[in-house]
Amino acid sequence: MSYELIAIGASWGGLHAMSALLDGLAPEVDPPLVLAQHRRVDSQRGALAELLQKHVERPVREPDDKEPIEPAHVYVAPADYHLLVENGFFSLSTDARVQFARPSIDVLFESVAAAYAERAIGIVLTGANEDGARGLAAIKAAGGATVVQDPASAERRFMPEAALALAGGADAILPVEEIPGFLYELCVGARR
Amino acid sequence: MALPVGRPEEESGLEQIEVDLLLEGIYRRYGFDFREYAPASLRRRLRRRMDGERVETLSALQSLVLHDPQVMERLLLDLSINVTAMFRDPTFFLAFRRQVVPLLRTYPFSRIWVAGCSTGEEVYSLAILLAEERLSERTRIYATDINEAVIDVARLGVFPLEKMQEYTHNYIRAGGTRAFSKYYVARYDGAQFARSLVDSVVFAQHNLASDAAFNEFNVITCRNVMIYFDRPLQDHVHRLFYESLATFGILALGQKESIGQSPHEGAFEELAAEERLYRKVR
């Protein structure tokens, strides 16, 4: 059993948390990382991907509609679109905001649960709303692995707490600096 | 005798069977073909209708849809309304002003097709832009959608009043120089846009999946419509657009849509790559 996709949701404080996660990520952890980060509708196109690129070697991009999902890439949901995954490629949507957000973490995670099921890892990071809770529960129900940033260590603890409450816990509850090590165990440790 | 059914983790396989049966039923009963829609968004939209009809399974929804055309109408709205905003992606409209308008000026008359116009936000945005560029008299917009009900909304030209702040902001960033509030009158909680903007717009029902080309156009805009289609249907629509465009005609796609993988990629050159504006050159 190997993991083929890592989905990450972040809101308030997410840039800092996501940067720390990428800083610690070993090159051997090669499933694609797909991030839904809440931000303003009129955020500059591609700006978040550029900021995150400074923290990691592998390419960071905002995918186009129907773009193939490749290993050892980081994909960032474009501002003002929902990002969904099909089996092996992305789809975008401009449907109504979910949990006041577009991109919504729930939308991404629920599509991940449907397409990748037990081959997926879902991670909920810092934030001040409930987005991601339903999605993480869906990934868990589909047999995927779940990780939540330790609320005590998060810049905003509400979102991790909401995810833990709705999903009924997670496989790991860690400060963000320790998440890369856990991903290494899940994705690389298992191969040995 | 125990039937050999799938394990619980194969429930997503069961859901797929139900989706397939529902879409096949809709196609045979009503003629709307959603069988080549991208599955992830489709599932979300079907689930929304299940919640709305208070049913637990897609099979239950299928029964309602097949026996009650009113349920089908509600589902059709869920499946076909594309949420958008006036002057969505202001930089696109700025590029349109700067790079497409000068081309349109070289024609005595031009036709613009807004394919998948939904509730009309883009139609009114373009109409305002053309009026400001003094091109209204020599352009005609054809606005089409699969769904008659949303076309009726588009014809009315009433948008939520609470959106006007956002739209004004977009309009200014899109290069608008007038007072945006000149274009509408506040009525209750709606903003009624000037009828004169759409006097010459032709609104019509057209299904991108099944209907043929119906005119030759100088500009086709189809932004964030094909993201709901799977690749084979996208290819089909790209062919339709290629056949419907005059030589040197302009194709405008959404910010995250590309002509890159379409069968007619080689027939287009980039006019403004960042804004997904393409020009048919052969």
CSV table of C-alpha atoms in Angstrom, one decimal:
chain,number,residue,atom,x,y,z
A,1,MET,CA,0.0,0.0,0.0
A,2,SER,CA,1.6,3.3,-1.0
A,3,TYR,CA,0.4,6.8,-0.8
A,4,GLU,CA,-0.1,8.7,-4.1
A,5,LEU,CA,-1.3,12.1,-3.1
A,6,ILE,CA,-1.0,14.4,-0.2
A,7,ALA,CA,-3.8,17.0,0.2
A,8,ILE,CA,-3.2,20.0,2.5
A,9,GLY,CA,-5.7,22.7,3.7
A,10,ALA,CA,-4.6,25.9,5.3
A,11,SER,CA,-6.2,29.3,6.1
A,12,TRP,CA,-5.1,32.0,8.6
A,13,GLY,CA,-1.4,31.6,9.2
A,14,GLY,CA,-1.1,29.1,6.4
A,15,LEU,CA,1.7,30.7,4.4
A,16,HIS,CA,4.0,30.4,7.4
A,17,ALA,CA,2.9,26.9,8.3
A,18,MET,CA,3.2,25.6,4.7
A,19,SER,CA,6.6,27.2,4.3
A,20,ALA,CA,7.8,25.3,7.4
A,21,LEU,CA,6.4,22.1,6.1
A,22,LEU,CA,8.1,22.5,2.8
A,23,ASP,CA,11.4,23.5,4.5
A,24,GLY,CA,11.5,20.1,6.2
A,25,LEU,CA,10.3,17.9,3.4
A,26,ALA,CA,12.8,15.3,2.3
A,27,PRO,CA,13.3,14.9,-1.5
A,28,GLU,CA,12.4,11.2,-1.2
A,29,VAL,CA,8.8,12.1,-0.3
A,30,ASP,CA,7.6,12.2,-3.8
A,31,PRO,CA,3.8,12.0,-3.9
A,32,PRO,CA,2.3,15.3,-5.3
A,33,LEU,CA,1.3,17.8,-2.6
A,34,VAL,CA,-1.9,19.6,-3.4
A,35,LEU,CA,-2.6,22.7,-1.3
A,36,ALA,CA,-5.9,24.7,-0.8
A,37,GLN,CA,-5.0,27.9,1.0
A,38,HIS,CA,-7.7,30.5,1.7
A,39,ARG,CA,-6.8,34.0,0.4
A,40,ARG,CA,-8.3,37.1,-1.2
A,41,VAL,CA,-10.2,36.8,-4.5
A,42,ASP,CA,-7.9,39.5,-6.0
A,43,SER,CA,-4.6,38.0,-4.8
A,44,GLN,CA,-2.0,38.4,-7.5
A,45,ARG,CA,-2.0,35.4,-9.8
A,46,GLY,CA,0.7,32.9,-9.0
A,47,ALA,CA,2.1,35.0,-6.1
A,48,LEU,CA,1.5,32.2,-3.5
A,49,ALA,CA,3.2,29.6,-5.6
A,50,GLU,CA,6.2,31.9,-6.1
A,51,LEU,CA,6.5,32.5,-2.3
A,52,LEU,CA,6.4,28.8,-1.6
A,53,GLN,CA,8.8,27.9,-4.4
A,54,LYS,CA,11.5,29.6,-2.2
A,55,HIS,CA,11.1,26.8,0.3
A,56,VAL,CA,11.4,23.7,-1.9
A,57,GLU,CA,13.3,22.4,-4.9
A,58,ARG,CA,10.4,20.6,-6.6
A,59,PRO,CA,8.2,22.7,-8.9
A,60,VAL,CA,5.4,24.7,-7.3
A,61,ARG,CA,2.5,25.6,-9.6
A,62,GLU,CA,-1.1,26.7,-10.0
A,63,PRO,CA,-2.4,24.0,-12.2
A,64,ASP,CA,-4.5,24.6,-15.3
A,65,ASP,CA,-7.8,22.7,-15.7
A,66,LYS,CA,-7.3,19.0,-16.6
A,67,GLU,CA,-3.5,19.3,-16.0
A,68,PRO,CA,-2.0,15.9,-15.2
A,69,ILE,CA,-1.0,15.4,-11.6
A,70,GLU,CA,2.7,14.6,-11.4
A,71,PRO,CA,4.8,13.2,-8.6
A,72,ALA,CA,7.4,15.5,-6.8
A,73,HIS,CA,5.3,18.6,-7.6
A,74,VAL,CA,3.5,21.0,-5.3
A,75,TYR,CA,0.2,22.3,-6.7
A,76,VAL,CA,-1.6,25.3,-5.3
A,77,ALA,CA,-5.3,25.9,-5.9
A,78,PRO,CA,-5.6,29.2,-7.9
A,79,ALA,CA,-7.3,32.1,-6.2
A,80,ASP,CA,-11.1,32.2,-6.8
A,81,TYR,CA,-11.3,28.7,-8.1
A,82,HIS,CA,-12.1,25.4,-6.4
A,83,LEU,CA,-9.5,22.8,-7.1
A,84,LEU,CA,-10.7,19.2,-7.5
A,85,VAL,CA,-8.8,16.1,-8.3
A,86,GLU,CA,-9.9,13.3,-10.7
A,87,ASN,CA,-7.9,10.1,-11.0
A,88,GLY,CA,-4.6,11.5,-12.2
A,89,PHE,CA,-5.5,15.0,-13.2
A,90,PHE,CA,-7.1,18.3,-11.9
A,91,SER,CA,-10.4,19.9,-12.6
A,92,LEU,CA,-11.3,23.4,-11.6
A,93,SER,CA,-14.7,24.9,-10.7
A,94,THR,CA,-16.1,28.3,-10.1
A,95,ASP,CA,-19.1,27.0,-8.1
A,96,ALA,CA,-20.4,29.0,-5.1
A,97,ARG,CA,-18.1,29.4,-2.2
A,98,VAL,CA,-18.1,26.6,0.4
A,99,GLN,CA,-17.5,27.5,4.0
A,100,PHE,CA,-17.2,31.1,2.6
A,101,ALA,CA,-14.1,30.0,0.7
A,102,ARG,CA,-13.0,29.5,-2.9
A,103,PRO,CA,-10.8,27.6,-3.0
A,104,SER,CA,-12.4,25.4,-0.4
A,105,ILE,CA,-10.5,22.8,1.5
A,106,ASP,CA,-13.6,20.6,1.8
A,107,VAL,CA,-14.1,20.6,-2.0
A,108,LEU,CA,-10.5,19.6,-2.6
A,109,PHE,CA,-10.5,16.9,0.2
A,110,GLU,CA,-13.9,15.4,-0.8
A,111,SER,CA,-12.7,15.0,-4.4
A,112,VAL,CA,-9.4,13.5,-3.1
A,113,ALA,CA,-11.4,11.0,-1.0
A,114,ALA,CA,-13.5,10.0,-4.0
A,115,ALA,CA,-10.6,9.6,-6.4
A,116,TYR,CA,-7.7,8.5,-4.3
A,117,ALA,CA,-9.4,6.9,-1.2
A,118,GLU,CA,-6.8,4.9,0.8
A,119,ARG,CA,-4.0,6.2,-1.4
A,120,ALA,CA,-4.4,9.7,0.0
A,121,ILE,CA,-3.1,11.6,3.0
A,122,GLY,CA,-5.0,14.6,4.2
A,123,ILE,CA,-3.4,17.4,6.3
A,124,VAL,CA,-5.3,20.2,8.0
A,125,LEU,CA,-3.1,23.2,9.1
A,126,THR,CA,-3.8,26.4,11.0
A,127,GLY,CA,-7.0,28.4,10.4
A,128,ALA,CA,-9.9,30.3,11.9
A,129,ASN,CA,-12.9,28.6,10.4
A,130,GLU,CA,-14.4,25.1,9.9
A,131,ASP,CA,-13.3,24.4,6.3
A,132,GLY,CA,-11.5,21.1,5.9
A,133,ALA,CA,-13.3,19.3,8.7
A,134,ARG,CA,-15.8,17.6,6.5
A,135,GLY,CA,-13.2,16.9,3.9
A,136,LEU,CA,-10.8,15.3,6.4
A,137,ALA,CA,-13.6,13.1,7.7
A,138,ALA,CA,-14.2,12.0,4.1
A,139,ILE,CA,-10.6,11.1,3.5
A,140,LYS,CA,-10.6,9.2,6.8
A,141,ALA,CA,-13.8,7.4,5.9
A,142,ALA,CA,-12.4,6.4,2.5
A,143,GLY,CA,-9.4,4.8,4.2
A,144,GLY,CA,-6.8,7.5,3.7
A,145,ALA,CA,-4.3,8.8,6.3
A,146,THR,CA,-5.0,11.9,8.3
A,147,VAL,CA,-2.7,14.5,9.9
A,148,VAL,CA,-3.7,17.6,11.8
A,149,GLN,CA,-1.5,20.4,13.0
A,150,ASP,CA,-1.3,20.3,16.8
A,151,PRO,CA,-3.8,23.1,17.7
A,152,ALA,CA,-1.6,24.3,20.6
A,153,SER,CA,1.1,25.0,18.1
A,154,ALA,CA,-1.0,26.5,15.3
A,155,GLU,CA,-1.2,30.2,14.7
A,156,ARG,CA,-5.0,29.8,14.7
A,157,ARG,CA,-6.2,26.7,16.5
A,158,PHE,CA,-9.9,26.7,15.5
A,159,MET,CA,-9.6,24.9,12.1
A,160,PRO,CA,-7.4,22.1,13.4
A,161,GLU,CA,-9.7,21.6,16.4
A,162,ALA,CA,-12.8,21.6,14.2
A,163,ALA,CA,-11.2,18.9,12.0
A,164,LEU,CA,-10.2,16.7,14.9
A,165,ALA,CA,-13.7,17.1,16.4
A,166,LEU,CA,-15.6,16.1,13.2
A,167,ALA,CA,-13.2,13.4,11.9
A,168,GLY,CA,-12.9,11.9,15.4
A,169,GLY,CA,-9.2,12.4,15.8
A,170,ALA,CA,-6.4,11.9,13.3
A,171,ASP,CA,-3.6,9.4,12.7
A,172,ALA,CA,-1.1,12.1,13.8
A,173,ILE,CA,-1.5,15.4,15.6
A,174,LEU,CA,1.8,17.2,15.3
A,175,PRO,CA,3.5,20.6,15.4
A,176,VAL,CA,4.0,21.6,11.7
A,177,GLU,CA,7.8,21.1,11.9
A,178,GLU,CA,7.3,17.4,12.7
A,179,ILE,CA,4.8,16.7,9.9
A,180,PRO,CA,7.6,16.3,7.2
A,181,GLY,CA,9.1,13.5,9.3
A,182,PHE,CA,5.8,11.8,9.6
A,183,LEU,CA,5.2,12.0,5.9
A,184,TYR,CA,8.7,10.5,5.4
A,185,GLU,CA,7.6,7.5,7.5
A,186,LEU,CA,4.4,7.1,5.7
A,187,CYS,CA,5.7,7.5,2.1
A,188,VAL,CA,9.3,6.3,2.3
A,189,GLY,CA,9.5,4.2,5.4
A,190,ALA,CA,6.8,1.9,4.1
A,191,ARG,CA,8.8,1.0,1.0
A,192,ARG,CA,11.6,-0.6,2.9
B,1,MET,CA,-27.7,-17.4,-1.4
B,2,ALA,CA,-25.4,-14.4,-0.7
B,3,LEU,CA,-24.8,-12.2,-3.6
B,4,PRO,CA,-21.2,-11.3,-4.4
B,5,VAL,CA,-21.3,-7.5,-3.7
B,6,GLY,CA,-18.3,-5.2,-3.3
B,7,ARG,CA,-16.7,-4.5,0.1
B,8,PRO,CA,-17.5,-1.2,1.9
B,9,GLU,CA,-14.4,0.5,0.5
B,10,GLU,CA,-15.8,-0.2,-3.0
B,11,GLU,CA,-18.8,2.1,-2.3
B,12,SER,CA,-17.2,4.7,-4.6
B,13,GLY,CA,-17.6,2.1,-7.3
B,14,LEU,CA,-21.3,1.8,-6.5
B,15,GLU,CA,-21.7,5.5,-6.5
B,16,GLN,CA,-20.1,5.6,-10.0
B,17,ILE,CA,-22.7,3.0,-11.2
B,18,GLU,CA,-25.5,5.2,-9.8
B,19,VAL,CA,-24.0,8.3,-11.5
B,20,ASP,CA,-23.8,6.5,-14.9
B,21,LEU,CA,-27.3,5.2,-14.7
B,22,LEU,CA,-28.7,8.6,-13.7
B,23,LEU,CA,-26.9,10.4,-16.5
B,24,GLU,CA,-28.0,7.7,-19.1
B,25,GLY,CA,-31.6,8.1,-17.8
B,26,ILE,CA,-31.5,11.9,-18.2
B,27,TYR,CA,-30.1,11.6,-21.7
B,28,ARG,CA,-32.7,9.2,-22.8
B,29,ARG,CA,-35.7,10.9,-21.1
B,30,TYR,CA,-34.8,14.5,-21.6
B,31,GLY,CA,-32.0,14.6,-24.2
B,32,PHE,CA,-29.6,16.5,-22.0
B,33,ASP,CA,-26.2,14.8,-22.2
B,34,PHE,CA,-24.1,15.2,-19.1
B,35,ARG,CA,-22.3,11.9,-19.6
B,36,GLU,CA,-19.1,13.7,-20.6
B,37,TYR,CA,-19.0,16.1,-17.7
B,38,ALA,CA,-15.9,16.1,-15.4
B,39,PRO,CA,-16.8,13.6,-12.5
B,40,ALA,CA,-15.6,15.5,-9.4
B,41,SER,CA,-17.7,18.7,-9.9
B,42,LEU,CA,-20.6,16.7,-11.2
B,43,ARG,CA,-20.7,14.6,-8.1
B,44,ARG,CA,-20.8,17.7,-5.9
B,45,ARG,CA,-23.6,19.2,-7.9
B,46,LEU,CA,-25.6,15.9,-7.8
B,47,ARG,CA,-25.2,15.8,-4.1
B,48,ARG,CA,-26.5,19.3,-3.7
B,49,ARG,CA,-29.6,18.3,-5.6
B,50,MET,CA,-29.9,15.2,-3.4
B,51,ASP,CA,-29.9,17.4,-0.3
B,52,GLY,CA,-32.4,19.8,-1.9
B,53,GLU,CA,-34.8,16.9,-2.7
B,54,ARG,CA,-34.1,15.3,0.7
B,55,VAL,CA,-33.1,11.9,-0.8
B,56,GLU,CA,-30.2,9.7,0.5
B,57,THR,CA,-29.1,8.0,-2.7
B,58,LEU,CA,-28.5,8.8,-6.3
B,59,SER,CA,-30.9,6.0,-7.2
B,60,ALA,CA,-33.7,7.8,-5.3
B,61,LEU,CA,-32.8,11.0,-7.1
B,62,GLN,CA,-32.9,9.1,-10.4
B,63,SER,CA,-36.5,8.0,-9.7
B,64,LEU,CA,-37.6,11.5,-8.9
B,65,VAL,CA,-35.8,13.0,-12.0
B,66,LEU,CA,-37.3,10.5,-14.4
B,67,HIS,CA,-40.9,10.8,-13.1
B,68,ASP,CA,-41.0,14.5,-12.4
B,69,PRO,CA,-39.9,17.0,-15.0
B,70,GLN,CA,-39.9,19.8,-12.3
B,71,VAL,CA,-37.1,17.9,-10.4
B,72,MET,CA,-35.2,17.7,-13.7
B,73,GLU,CA,-35.6,21.5,-14.1
B,74,ARG,CA,-34.1,22.0,-10.7
B,75,LEU,CA,-31.3,19.6,-11.4
B,76,LEU,CA,-30.6,21.2,-14.7
B,77,LEU,CA,-30.1,24.5,-12.9
B,78,ASP,CA,-27.7,22.8,-10.5
B,79,LEU,CA,-25.8,21.3,-13.4
B,80,SER,CA,-25.7,24.2,-15.7
B,81,ILE,CA,-25.4,27.5,-13.7
B,82,ASN,CA,-21.9,28.7,-13.9
B,83,VAL,CA,-21.2,31.1,-11.1
B,84,THR,CA,-19.4,34.2,-12.3
B,85,ALA,CA,-19.1,37.9,-11.7
B,86,MET,CA,-19.2,41.1,-13.8
B,87,PHE,CA,-15.7,41.8,-15.0
B,88,ARG,CA,-14.4,38.6,-13.4
B,89,ASP,CA,-10.6,38.6,-13.9
B,90,PRO,CA,-10.3,42.4,-14.5
B,91,THR,CA,-7.0,42.0,-16.3
B,92,PHE,CA,-8.7,39.9,-18.9
B,93,PHE,CA,-11.0,42.8,-19.8
B,94,LEU,CA,-8.1,45.2,-19.7
B,95,ALA,CA,-6.3,43.0,-22.3
B,96,PHE,CA,-9.6,42.8,-24.3
B,97,ARG,CA,-9.7,46.6,-24.4
B,98,ARG,CA,-6.1,46.9,-25.4
B,99,GLN,CA,-5.6,44.0,-27.8
B,100,VAL,CA,-9.0,42.9,-29.1
B,101,VAL,CA,-10.8,46.2,-29.5
B,102,PRO,CA,-8.2,47.6,-32.0
B,103,LEU,CA,-8.7,44.4,-34.1
B,104,LEU,CA,-12.5,44.9,-34.0
B,105,ARG,CA,-12.1,48.5,-35.2
B,106,THR,CA,-10.6,47.1,-38.4
B,107,TYR,CA,-13.9,45.4,-39.3
B,108,PRO,CA,-17.0,47.2,-40.5
B,109,PHE,CA,-19.1,44.8,-38.4
B,110,SER,CA,-18.3,41.9,-36.1
B,111,ARG,CA,-20.0,39.1,-34.2
B,112,ILE,CA,-19.1,38.0,-30.7
B,113,TRP,CA,-20.3,34.7,-29.3
B,114,VAL,CA,-20.5,34.4,-25.5
B,115,ALA,CA,-20.8,30.6,-25.3
B,116,GLY,CA,-22.3,29.4,-22.0
B,117,CYS,CA,-23.5,32.9,-20.9
B,118,SER,CA,-25.3,31.6,-17.8
B,119,THR,CA,-27.0,34.5,-16.0
B,120,GLY,CA,-25.4,37.1,-18.2
B,121,GLU,CA,-22.7,38.8,-16.1
B,122,GLU,CA,-20.1,38.5,-18.8
B,123,VAL,CA,-22.5,39.6,-21.5
B,124,TYR,CA,-23.3,42.9,-19.7
B,125,SER,CA,-19.6,43.4,-18.9
B,126,LEU,CA,-18.7,43.1,-22.6
B,127,ALA,CA,-21.6,45.2,-23.6
B,128,ILE,CA,-20.4,48.0,-21.3
B,129,LEU,CA,-16.9,47.7,-22.6
B,130,LEU,CA,-18.1,47.9,-26.3
B,131,ALA,CA,-20.3,50.9,-25.5
B,132,GLU,CA,-17.4,52.7,-24.0
B,133,GLU,CA,-15.2,51.9,-27.0
B,134,ARG,CA,-18.0,53.1,-29.3
B,135,LEU,CA,-18.3,49.8,-30.9
B,136,SER,CA,-21.9,48.9,-29.9
B,137,GLU,CA,-23.3,50.0,-33.3
B,138,ARG,CA,-21.0,47.7,-35.2
B,139,THR,CA,-20.9,44.6,-33.1
B,140,ARG,CA,-23.5,42.0,-32.2
B,141,ILE,CA,-23.2,39.8,-29.2
B,142,TYR,CA,-24.8,36.3,-29.4
B,143,ALA,CA,-25.2,34.9,-25.9
B,144,THR,CA,-26.1,31.3,-25.6
B,145,ASP,CA,-26.6,28.7,-22.9
B,146,ILE,CA,-27.9,25.2,-22.5
B,147,ASN,CA,-30.5,26.3,-20.0
B,148,GLU,CA,-33.5,28.5,-21.0
B,149,ALA,CA,-34.1,29.5,-17.4
B,150,VAL,CA,-30.7,31.2,-17.0
B,151,ILE,CA,-31.1,32.9,-20.3
B,152,ASP,CA,-34.3,34.5,-19.0
B,153,VAL,CA,-32.3,35.8,-16.0
B,154,ALA,CA,-29.6,37.1,-18.4
B,155,ARG,CA,-32.3,38.9,-20.5
B,156,LEU,CA,-33.7,40.7,-17.4
B,157,GLY,CA,-30.3,42.1,-16.5
B,158,VAL,CA,-30.9,42.4,-12.8
B,159,PHE,CA,-28.0,41.4,-10.5
B,160,PRO,CA,-27.8,41.4,-6.7
B,161,LEU,CA,-27.3,44.9,-5.4
B,162,GLU,CA,-24.9,43.7,-2.7
B,163,LYS,CA,-22.5,42.6,-5.5
B,164,MET,CA,-22.2,46.1,-6.9
B,165,GLN,CA,-19.3,47.1,-4.7
B,166,GLU,CA,-17.3,44.1,-5.9
B,167,TYR,CA,-18.3,44.7,-9.5
B,168,THR,CA,-17.4,48.4,-9.4
B,169,HIS,CA,-14.0,47.4,-8.0
B,170,ASN,CA,-13.6,44.9,-10.9
B,171,TYR,CA,-14.8,47.5,-13.4
B,172,ILE,CA,-12.2,50.0,-12.4
B,173,ARG,CA,-9.4,47.5,-12.4
B,174,ALA,CA,-10.6,46.4,-15.9
B,175,GLY,CA,-9.9,49.9,-17.2
B,176,GLY,CA,-13.4,51.4,-16.8
B,177,THR,CA,-13.3,55.1,-16.6
B,178,ARG,CA,-16.9,56.1,-16.0
B,179,ALA,CA,-19.1,55.9,-12.9
B,180,PHE,CA,-20.2,52.3,-12.9
B,181,SER,CA,-23.4,53.2,-11.1
B,182,LYS,CA,-24.5,55.1,-14.3
B,183,TYR,CA,-25.2,51.7,-15.9
B,184,TYR,CA,-27.8,50.5,-13.4
B,185,VAL,CA,-30.8,51.6,-11.3
B,186,ALA,CA,-31.2,50.2,-7.8
B,187,ARG,CA,-34.6,48.5,-7.4
B,188,TYR,CA,-35.4,46.8,-4.1
B,189,ASP,CA,-32.3,44.5,-3.6
B,190,GLY,CA,-31.5,44.3,-7.3
B,191,ALA,CA,-29.5,46.4,-9.7
B,192,GLN,CA,-31.4,46.7,-13.0
B,193,PHE,CA,-28.9,47.3,-15.8
B,194,ALA,CA,-29.8,49.6,-18.7
B,195,ARG,CA,-31.8,47.9,-21.4
B,196,SER,CA,-30.0,49.8,-24.1
B,197,LEU,CA,-26.8,47.8,-23.3
B,198,VAL,CA,-28.4,44.6,-24.5
B,199,ASP,CA,-30.8,45.9,-27.2
B,200,SER,CA,-28.8,44.2,-29.9
B,201,VAL,CA,-27.8,41.1,-28.0
B,202,VAL,CA,-29.2,37.9,-29.4
B,203,PHE,CA,-30.0,35.5,-26.6
B,204,ALA,CA,-30.6,31.9,-27.6
B,205,GLN,CA,-30.6,28.3,-26.3
B,206,HIS,CA,-27.6,26.3,-27.6
B,207,ASN,CA,-26.1,23.1,-26.3
B,208,LEU,CA,-22.3,23.0,-26.7
B,209,ALA,CA,-22.3,19.2,-26.4
B,210,SER,CA,-24.8,18.5,-29.1
B,211,ASP,CA,-25.6,21.5,-31.3
B,212,ALA,CA,-23.8,22.5,-34.4
B,213,ALA,CA,-22.1,25.7,-35.4
B,214,PHE,CA,-24.7,28.4,-36.2
B,215,ASN,CA,-22.7,31.4,-37.5
B,216,GLU,CA,-19.3,32.8,-38.2
B,217,PHE,CA,-17.7,34.8,-35.4
B,218,ASN,CA,-14.9,37.3,-35.0
B,219,VAL,CA,-14.7,36.6,-31.2
B,220,ILE,CA,-15.8,33.7,-29.1
B,221,THR,CA,-15.5,33.9,-25.4
B,222,CYS,CA,-16.1,30.8,-23.3
B,223,ARG,CA,-14.6,31.3,-19.9
B,224,ASN,CA,-14.9,28.8,-17.1
B,225,VAL,CA,-17.5,26.8,-18.9
B,226,MET,CA,-15.5,23.9,-20.3
B,227,ILE,CA,-13.8,23.3,-16.8
B,228,TYR,CA,-17.0,21.3,-16.1
B,229,PHE,CA,-16.4,19.0,-19.2
B,230,ASP,CA,-14.1,16.0,-19.5
B,231,ARG,CA,-11.3,16.0,-22.1
B,232,PRO,CA,-13.2,14.4,-25.0
B,233,LEU,CA,-16.1,16.9,-24.6
B,234,GLN,CA,-13.6,19.7,-24.4
B,235,ASP,CA,-12.0,18.5,-27.6
B,236,HIS,CA,-15.5,18.4,-29.2
B,237,VAL,CA,-16.2,22.0,-28.2
B,238,HIS,CA,-12.8,23.2,-29.3
B,239,ARG,CA,-13.6,21.8,-32.8
B,240,LEU,CA,-16.9,23.6,-32.7
B,241,PHE,CA,-15.2,26.9,-31.9
B,242,TYR,CA,-12.5,26.4,-34.5
B,243,GLU,CA,-15.2,25.8,-37.1
B,244,SER,CA,-17.2,28.8,-35.9
B,245,LEU,CA,-14.3,31.3,-35.9
B,246,ALA,CA,-13.4,33.5,-38.9
B,247,THR,CA,-9.8,33.5,-39.9
B,248,PHE,CA,-8.0,35.8,-37.4
B,249,GLY,CA,-10.9,35.4,-35.0
B,250,ILE,CA,-10.2,35.6,-31.3
B,251,LEU,CA,-10.9,32.8,-28.8
B,252,ALA,CA,-11.0,33.8,-25.1
B,253,LEU,CA,-10.8,31.1,-22.4
B,254,GLY,CA,-10.8,31.2,-18.6
B,255,GLN,CA,-7.6,32.1,-16.7
B,256,LYS,CA,-6.8,28.5,-16.0
B,257,GLU,CA,-7.9,27.0,-19.3
B,258,SER,CA,-5.5,26.2,-22.0
B,259,ILE,CA,-5.7,25.5,-25.7
B,260,GLY,CA,-2.5,23.5,-25.1
B,261,GLN,CA,-4.0,20.1,-25.4
B,262,SER,CA,-6.8,20.8,-27.8
B,263,PRO,CA,-6.7,19.2,-31.3
B,264,HIS,CA,-6.6,22.7,-32.9
B,265,GLU,CA,-3.7,24.0,-30.9
B,266,GLY,CA,-1.6,24.5,-34.0
B,267,ALA,CA,-4.2,26.7,-35.6
B,268,PHE,CA,-4.0,29.4,-33.0
B,269,GLU,CA,-1.3,31.8,-31.8
B,270,GLU,CA,-1.2,33.5,-28.5
B,271,LEU,CA,-2.5,37.1,-28.4
B,272,ALA,CA,-2.2,37.5,-24.7
B,273,ALA,CA,-1.0,34.2,-23.2
B,274,GLU,CA,-1.5,35.3,-19.5
B,275,GLU,CA,-5.1,36.3,-20.2
B,276,ARG,CA,-5.7,33.2,-22.4
B,277,LEU,CA,-6.6,35.2,-25.5
B,278,TYR,CA,-5.8,33.3,-28.7
B,279,ARG,CA,-6.0,34.2,-32.4
B,280,LYS,CA,-7.0,31.7,-35.1
B,281,VAL,CA,-4.3,32.0,-37.8
B,282,ARG,CA,-5.0,29.0,-40.0
